[in-house]
Amino acid sequence: MLLARPALAALALACAGCAVPPGTAPVPSDPPPFGAPVSSPQSVERGRAMAAARCGGCHAVGLTGDSPLAAAPPLRDVANLYPPEQLQEAFAEGVMTGHPAMPQFELPPGEINDLIAWLDSMRTE
């Protein structure tokens, strides 16, 4: 993995599962294998819905706008800082931060692929 541990802590600000219990975001049917490129409009939409439901309480999830929590970077910034494919391992292993406001979370492969597809669609650089 190309990300150092301090970078993972910063990355963890990207998506939390904040106050939404696991399983409440849309679950893809027949997810592609972990690591497979995903770029279908359906996958991007599932990733957007998951980010809005799980991360939107703290992070801006659109192409514009401020995050509801000032310390939480907009996810579009995270998409530009880290190539989305580099985030797969961090999402699978469980992203942890050094502060209590950001909960630890890990995602199953189908949700990772959808979130990566959506983050990739947010890239502007």
Coordinates of C-alpha atoms in Angstrom, one line a residue:
M1 CA 0.0 0.0 0.0
L2 CA 1.4 3.4 -0.9
L3 CA -0.2 5.3 1.9
A4 CA 1.8 5.9 5.1
R5 CA 0.0 5.5 8.4
P6 CA -0.3 9.3 8.9
A7 CA -1.9 9.5 5.5
L8 CA -4.3 6.8 6.5
A9 CA -5.3 8.9 9.5
A10 CA -6.0 11.9 7.2
L11 CA -7.8 9.6 4.7
A12 CA -10.0 8.3 7.5
L13 CA -11.7 11.7 7.5
A14 CA -13.0 10.7 4.1
C15 CA -15.8 8.5 5.1
A16 CA -17.0 7.4 8.5
G17 CA -20.2 5.5 8.6
C18 CA -20.7 8.4 11.0
A19 CA -24.0 7.6 12.8
V20 CA -25.5 5.3 10.3
P21 CA -25.6 1.6 11.2
P22 CA -23.9 -0.8 8.8
G23 CA -26.2 -2.2 6.2
T24 CA -28.4 0.8 5.9
A25 CA -26.7 2.1 2.7
P26 CA -27.7 0.5 -0.6
V27 CA -26.1 -2.9 -1.0
P28 CA -25.1 -3.9 -4.5
S29 CA -26.3 -7.1 -6.0
D30 CA -23.7 -9.4 -7.5
P31 CA -20.7 -7.2 -6.6
P32 CA -17.7 -7.5 -8.9
P33 CA -14.6 -9.1 -7.5
F34 CA -12.6 -7.0 -5.1
G35 CA -10.1 -4.9 -7.0
A36 CA -12.0 -5.2 -10.3
P37 CA -12.5 -1.9 -12.1
V38 CA -16.0 -0.6 -11.6
S39 CA -17.3 2.3 -13.6
S40 CA -21.0 1.6 -14.3
P41 CA -23.5 4.4 -13.7
Q42 CA -25.3 2.1 -11.2
S43 CA -22.1 1.5 -9.2
V44 CA -21.3 5.2 -9.1
E45 CA -24.9 6.0 -7.9
R46 CA -24.7 3.3 -5.2
G47 CA -21.4 4.8 -4.1
R48 CA -22.9 8.3 -4.0
A49 CA -25.9 7.1 -2.0
M50 CA -23.6 5.3 0.5
A51 CA -21.4 8.4 0.9
A52 CA -24.4 10.7 1.4
A53 CA -26.0 8.3 3.9
R54 CA -22.8 7.4 5.9
C55 CA -20.5 10.3 5.4
G56 CA -22.7 13.3 4.6
G57 CA -23.4 14.2 8.2
C58 CA -19.7 15.3 8.5
H59 CA -18.3 15.6 4.9
A60 CA -19.4 17.5 1.9
V61 CA -20.3 14.8 -0.7
G62 CA -21.0 17.0 -3.7
L63 CA -18.9 18.8 -6.3
T64 CA -19.4 22.0 -4.4
G65 CA -20.2 23.1 -0.9
D66 CA -18.7 23.0 2.6
S67 CA -18.6 20.1 4.9
P68 CA -21.2 20.2 7.8
L69 CA -18.3 19.6 10.1
A70 CA -15.5 22.1 9.5
A71 CA -12.7 19.7 10.4
A72 CA -14.0 17.1 7.9
P73 CA -12.6 17.6 4.4
P74 CA -15.0 17.5 1.4
L75 CA -14.8 14.0 -0.2
R76 CA -14.1 15.6 -3.5
D77 CA -10.8 16.8 -2.0
V78 CA -10.0 13.3 -0.8
A79 CA -10.7 11.9 -4.3
N80 CA -8.2 14.3 -5.7
L81 CA -5.5 13.7 -3.0
Y82 CA -5.6 9.9 -3.3
P83 CA -6.1 7.9 -6.4
P84 CA -9.3 6.0 -5.5
E85 CA -7.8 2.6 -6.3
Q86 CA -5.2 3.2 -3.5
L87 CA -8.0 3.5 -1.0
Q88 CA -9.3 0.0 -1.5
E89 CA -7.0 -1.6 1.0
A90 CA -7.6 1.0 3.6
F91 CA -11.4 0.6 3.2
A92 CA -11.1 -3.2 3.4
E93 CA -8.8 -3.3 6.4
G94 CA -10.7 -0.7 8.5
V95 CA -9.7 2.9 8.5
M96 CA -8.9 4.3 12.0
T97 CA -8.1 7.8 13.1
G98 CA -6.4 9.3 16.1
H99 CA -9.5 11.2 17.2
P100 CA -12.7 10.0 18.7
A101 CA -15.2 11.9 16.5
M102 CA -14.3 9.6 13.5
P103 CA -15.4 6.0 14.1
Q104 CA -13.4 3.1 12.8
F105 CA -15.1 1.3 9.9
E106 CA -14.4 -1.3 7.2
L107 CA -16.5 -2.1 4.2
P108 CA -17.3 -5.3 2.3
P109 CA -15.9 -5.6 -1.3
G110 CA -19.1 -4.6 -3.1
E111 CA -19.4 -1.4 -1.1
I112 CA -15.7 -0.6 -1.6
N113 CA -16.0 -1.0 -5.3
D114 CA -19.1 1.3 -5.4
L115 CA -17.4 3.9 -3.2
I116 CA -14.3 3.8 -5.3
A117 CA -16.3 4.2 -8.5
W118 CA -18.1 7.2 -7.0
L119 CA -14.8 8.8 -5.7
D120 CA -13.3 8.3 -9.1
S121 CA -16.2 10.1 -10.7
M122 CA -15.5 13.1 -8.3
R123 CA -11.9 13.5 -9.4
T124 CA -11.2 16.9 -11.1
E125 CA -7.4 16.6 -11.4

